[in-house]
Short mmCIF file of C-alpha atoms in Angstrom, two decimals:
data_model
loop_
_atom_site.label_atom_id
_atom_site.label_comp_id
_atom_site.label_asym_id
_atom_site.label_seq_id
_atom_site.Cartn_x
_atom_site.Cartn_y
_atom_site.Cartn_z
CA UNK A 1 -21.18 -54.24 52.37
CA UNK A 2 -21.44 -58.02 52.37
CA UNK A 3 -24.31 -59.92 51.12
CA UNK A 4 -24.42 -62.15 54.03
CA UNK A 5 -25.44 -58.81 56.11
CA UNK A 6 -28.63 -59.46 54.32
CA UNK A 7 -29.83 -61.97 56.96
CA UNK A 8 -28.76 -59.92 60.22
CA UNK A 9 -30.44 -57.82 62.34
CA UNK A 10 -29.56 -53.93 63.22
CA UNK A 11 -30.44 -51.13 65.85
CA UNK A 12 -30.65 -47.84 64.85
CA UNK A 13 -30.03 -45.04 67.19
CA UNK A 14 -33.00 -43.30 65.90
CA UNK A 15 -33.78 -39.46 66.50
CA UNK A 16 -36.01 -38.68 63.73
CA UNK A 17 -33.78 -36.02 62.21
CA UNK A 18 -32.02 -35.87 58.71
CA UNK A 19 -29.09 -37.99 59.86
CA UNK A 20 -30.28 -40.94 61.51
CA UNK A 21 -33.58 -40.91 59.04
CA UNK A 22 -30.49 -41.60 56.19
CA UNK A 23 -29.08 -44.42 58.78
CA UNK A 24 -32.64 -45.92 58.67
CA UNK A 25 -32.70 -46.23 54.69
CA UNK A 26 -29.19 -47.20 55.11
CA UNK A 27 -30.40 -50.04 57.47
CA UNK A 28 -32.98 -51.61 55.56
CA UNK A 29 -30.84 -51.59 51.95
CA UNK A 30 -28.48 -53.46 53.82
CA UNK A 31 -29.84 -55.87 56.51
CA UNK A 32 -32.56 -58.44 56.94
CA UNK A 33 -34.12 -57.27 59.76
CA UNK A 34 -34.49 -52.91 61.35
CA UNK A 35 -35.55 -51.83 64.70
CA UNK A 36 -34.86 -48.09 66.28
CA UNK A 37 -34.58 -46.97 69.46
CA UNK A 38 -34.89 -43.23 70.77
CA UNK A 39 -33.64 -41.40 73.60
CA UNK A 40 -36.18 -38.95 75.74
CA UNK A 41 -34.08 -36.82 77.47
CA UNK A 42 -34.97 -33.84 78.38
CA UNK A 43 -34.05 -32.15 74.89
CA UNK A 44 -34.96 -28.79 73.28
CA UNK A 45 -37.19 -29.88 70.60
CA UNK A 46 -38.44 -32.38 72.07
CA UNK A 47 -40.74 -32.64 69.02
CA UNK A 48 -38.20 -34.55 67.87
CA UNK A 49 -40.07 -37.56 69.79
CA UNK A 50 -43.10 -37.75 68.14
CA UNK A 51 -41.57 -37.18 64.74
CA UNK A 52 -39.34 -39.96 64.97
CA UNK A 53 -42.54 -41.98 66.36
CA UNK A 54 -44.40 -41.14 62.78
CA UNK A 55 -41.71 -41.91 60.74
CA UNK A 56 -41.03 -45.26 62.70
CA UNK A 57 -44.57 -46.06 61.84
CA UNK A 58 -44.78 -44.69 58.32
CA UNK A 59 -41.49 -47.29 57.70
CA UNK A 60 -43.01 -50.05 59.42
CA UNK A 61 -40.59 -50.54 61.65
CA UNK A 62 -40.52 -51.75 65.09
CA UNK A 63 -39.88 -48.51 67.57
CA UNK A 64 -38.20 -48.24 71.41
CA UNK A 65 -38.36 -45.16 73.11
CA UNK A 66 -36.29 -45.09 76.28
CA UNK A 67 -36.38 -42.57 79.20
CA UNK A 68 -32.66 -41.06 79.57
CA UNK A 69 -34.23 -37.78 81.28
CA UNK A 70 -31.47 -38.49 83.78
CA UNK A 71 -29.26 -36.84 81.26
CA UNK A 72 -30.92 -33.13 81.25
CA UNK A 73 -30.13 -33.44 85.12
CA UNK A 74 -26.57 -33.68 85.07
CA UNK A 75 -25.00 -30.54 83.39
CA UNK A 76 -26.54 -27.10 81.94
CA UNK A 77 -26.59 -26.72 78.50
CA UNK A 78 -28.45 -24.92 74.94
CA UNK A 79 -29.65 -28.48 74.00
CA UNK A 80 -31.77 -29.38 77.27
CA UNK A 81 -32.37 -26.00 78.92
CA UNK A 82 -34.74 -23.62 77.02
CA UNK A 83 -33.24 -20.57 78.80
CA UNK A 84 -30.00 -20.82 77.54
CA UNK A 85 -29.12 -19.34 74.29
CA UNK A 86 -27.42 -21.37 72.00
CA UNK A 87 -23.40 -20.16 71.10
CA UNK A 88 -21.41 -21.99 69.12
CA UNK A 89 -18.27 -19.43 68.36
CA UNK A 90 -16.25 -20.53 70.98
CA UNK A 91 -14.61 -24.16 71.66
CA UNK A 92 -17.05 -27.38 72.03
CA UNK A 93 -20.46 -25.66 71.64
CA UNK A 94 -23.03 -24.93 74.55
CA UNK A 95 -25.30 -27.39 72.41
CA UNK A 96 -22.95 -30.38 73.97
CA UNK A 97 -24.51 -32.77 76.10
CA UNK A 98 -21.41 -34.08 78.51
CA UNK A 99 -21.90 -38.13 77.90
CA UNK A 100 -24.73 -38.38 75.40
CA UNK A 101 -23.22 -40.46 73.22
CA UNK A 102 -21.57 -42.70 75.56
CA UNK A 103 -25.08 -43.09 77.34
CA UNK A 104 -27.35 -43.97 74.42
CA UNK A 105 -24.65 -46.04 72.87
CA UNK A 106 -24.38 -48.25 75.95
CA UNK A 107 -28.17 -48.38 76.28
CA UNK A 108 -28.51 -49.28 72.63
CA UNK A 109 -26.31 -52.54 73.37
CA UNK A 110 -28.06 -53.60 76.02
CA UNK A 111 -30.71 -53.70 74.37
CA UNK A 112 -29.32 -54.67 71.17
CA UNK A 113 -28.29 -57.72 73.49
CA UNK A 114 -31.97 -58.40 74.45
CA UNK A 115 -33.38 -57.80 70.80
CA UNK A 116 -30.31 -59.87 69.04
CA UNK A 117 -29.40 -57.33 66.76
CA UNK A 118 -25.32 -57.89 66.23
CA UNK A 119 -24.99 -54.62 64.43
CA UNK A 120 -25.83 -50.91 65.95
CA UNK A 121 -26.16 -47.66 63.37
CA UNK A 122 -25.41 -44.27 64.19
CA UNK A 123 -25.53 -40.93 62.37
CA UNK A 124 -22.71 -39.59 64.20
CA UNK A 125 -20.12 -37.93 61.88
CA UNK A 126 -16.63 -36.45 62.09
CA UNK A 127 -16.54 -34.10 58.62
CA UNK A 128 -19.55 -31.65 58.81
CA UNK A 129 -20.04 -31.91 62.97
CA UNK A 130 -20.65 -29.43 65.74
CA UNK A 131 -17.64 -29.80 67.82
CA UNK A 132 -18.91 -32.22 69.80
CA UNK A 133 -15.92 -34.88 70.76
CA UNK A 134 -18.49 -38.24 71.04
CA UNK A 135 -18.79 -37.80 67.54
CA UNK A 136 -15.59 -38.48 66.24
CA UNK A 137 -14.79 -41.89 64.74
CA UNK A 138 -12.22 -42.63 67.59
CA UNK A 139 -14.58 -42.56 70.70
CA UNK A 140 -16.90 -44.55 68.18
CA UNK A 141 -13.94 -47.37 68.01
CA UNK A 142 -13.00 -47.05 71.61
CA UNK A 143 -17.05 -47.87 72.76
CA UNK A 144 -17.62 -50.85 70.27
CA UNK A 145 -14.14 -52.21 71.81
CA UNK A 146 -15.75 -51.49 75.11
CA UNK A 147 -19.01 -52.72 74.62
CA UNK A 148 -18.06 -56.02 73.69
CA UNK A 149 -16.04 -56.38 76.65
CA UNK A 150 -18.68 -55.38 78.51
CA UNK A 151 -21.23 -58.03 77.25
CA UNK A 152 -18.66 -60.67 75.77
CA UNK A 153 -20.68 -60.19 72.47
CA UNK A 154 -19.65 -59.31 69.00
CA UNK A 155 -21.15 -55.93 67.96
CA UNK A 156 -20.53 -53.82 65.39
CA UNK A 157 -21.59 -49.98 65.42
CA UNK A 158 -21.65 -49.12 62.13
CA UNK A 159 -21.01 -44.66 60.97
CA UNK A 160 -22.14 -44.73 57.49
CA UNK A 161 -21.40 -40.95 57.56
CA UNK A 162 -18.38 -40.47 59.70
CA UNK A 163 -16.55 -39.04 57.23
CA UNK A 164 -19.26 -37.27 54.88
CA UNK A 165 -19.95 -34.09 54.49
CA UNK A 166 -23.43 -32.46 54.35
CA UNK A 167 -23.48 -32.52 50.82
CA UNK A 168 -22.51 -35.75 50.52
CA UNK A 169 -24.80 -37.04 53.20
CA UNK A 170 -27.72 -35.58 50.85
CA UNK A 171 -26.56 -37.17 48.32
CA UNK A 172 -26.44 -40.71 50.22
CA UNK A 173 -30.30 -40.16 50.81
CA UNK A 174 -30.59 -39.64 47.12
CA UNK A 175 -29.08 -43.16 46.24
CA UNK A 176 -31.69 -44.63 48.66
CA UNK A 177 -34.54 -42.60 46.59
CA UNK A 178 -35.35 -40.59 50.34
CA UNK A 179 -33.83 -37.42 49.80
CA UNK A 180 -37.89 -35.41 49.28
CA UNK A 181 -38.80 -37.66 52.70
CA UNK A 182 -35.83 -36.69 54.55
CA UNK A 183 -36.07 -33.13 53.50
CA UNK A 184 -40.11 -32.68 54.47
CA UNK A 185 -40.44 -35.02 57.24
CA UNK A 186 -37.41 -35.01 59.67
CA UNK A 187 -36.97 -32.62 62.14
CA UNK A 188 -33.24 -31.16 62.57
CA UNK A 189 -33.68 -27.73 63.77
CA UNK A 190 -32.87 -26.84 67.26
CA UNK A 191 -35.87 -24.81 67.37
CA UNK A 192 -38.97 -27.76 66.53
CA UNK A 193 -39.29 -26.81 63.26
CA UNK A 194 -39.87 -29.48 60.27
CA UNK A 195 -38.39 -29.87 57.37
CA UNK A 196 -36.39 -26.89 56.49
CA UNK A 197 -36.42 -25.44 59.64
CA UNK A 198 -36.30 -22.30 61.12
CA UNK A 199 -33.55 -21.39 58.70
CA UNK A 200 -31.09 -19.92 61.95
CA UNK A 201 -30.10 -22.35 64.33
CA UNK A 202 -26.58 -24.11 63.19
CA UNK A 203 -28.62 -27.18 62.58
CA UNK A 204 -30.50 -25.63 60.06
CA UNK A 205 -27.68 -23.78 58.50
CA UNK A 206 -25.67 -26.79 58.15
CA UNK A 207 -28.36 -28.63 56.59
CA UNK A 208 -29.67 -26.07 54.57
CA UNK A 209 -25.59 -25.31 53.08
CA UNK A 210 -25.60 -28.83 52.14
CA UNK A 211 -29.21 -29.42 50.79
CA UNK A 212 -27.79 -26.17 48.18
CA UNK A 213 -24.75 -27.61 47.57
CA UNK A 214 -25.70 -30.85 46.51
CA UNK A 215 -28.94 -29.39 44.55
CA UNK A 216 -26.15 -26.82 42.79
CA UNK A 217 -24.52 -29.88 41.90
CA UNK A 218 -27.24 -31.57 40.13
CA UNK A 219 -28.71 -28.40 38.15
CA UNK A 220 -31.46 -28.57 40.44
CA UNK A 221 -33.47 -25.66 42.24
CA UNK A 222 -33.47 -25.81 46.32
#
């Protein structure tokens, strides 16, 4: 990334979990200037929330939290109602929120465009995903076309791990000497649990398969 990045401002789409806590480190190697903004909207573990309010503060960083409960209102699903159980063995997951994405992203520019922050950062990936079609790099293109229609600005949304793998995204946490924080402080797992998690949701097997994987690959116990 260019040098002259150094003296610009980001957004991060912040949820406190292991993906957008690597998009944080990512953010401050690389730019001037770091503020996050979270979504409240209704979700399953909605622990989430205060985790990503400690870590905000334990970075130093400047921390929006924005109501979006709207969302939890619109269309049933694993990820906002705690009655459902969550399936993910048959086409885009019950875990899908219908518009998420498309919602926070728009939110984060407008306020991007009130906080001056040209570039906006989001853990969204296309390799090691759940299904979910607002995560793939083409919406991601689409909305920062769309955006800057929108608000005749200039913005870039930046995907540092659109096309990593779990694994890989471990390892990019690593390079930023976070991978022990990530690991014990963010909060993945559908279920509230920290750190490791509860070891059975897909967000914990998925995270768990690539913590291994990338130990393995260093000679190094999980």
């Amino acid at each position: 990334m260019s040098d002259v990045l150094q003296n610009e401002k980001a957004l991060v789409v912040f949820s406190g979990g292991q993906d957008s806590t690597t998009c944080l480190f990512y953010a401050t190697a690389h730019f001037k200037e770091v503020e996050l903004v979270t979504f409240e909207y209704g979700q399953r573990h909605a622990q989430e929330i205060e985790v990503a309010k400690k870590i905000a503060a334990e970075q130093g960083l400047k921390h929006h939290v924005l109501d979006m409960s709207l969302l939890s209102q619109l269309s049933p699903n694993a990820l906002t109602s705690h009655d459902m159980t969550i399936d993910t063995t048959d086409g885009v997951p019950n875990t899908f929120v219908p518009a998420r994405n498309l919602l926070f992203l728009s939110f984060a520019g407008a306020l991007a465009y009130q906080i001056n922050a040209k570039h906006i950062i989001t853990g969204v990936c296309e390799t090691d995903f759940s299904g979910y079609p607002d995560c793939r790099d083409a919406f991601i293109k689409s909305m920062n076309v769309t955006m800057n229609l929108a608000m005749d600005k200039d913005f870039v949304i930046h995907t540092p791990l659109m096309w990593l793998n779990k694994k890989e995204t471990w390892a990019l946490s690593d390079e930023f000497g976070a991978l022990d924080y990530i690991r014990t402080q963010t909060l993945t797992c559908y279920n509230g649990v920290i750190a490791d998690g509860c070891g059975e949701c897909p967000a914990c097997l998925l995270r768990q398969k690539g913590l291994e994987a990338y130990l393995n690959e260093k000679g190094v116990q999980s």
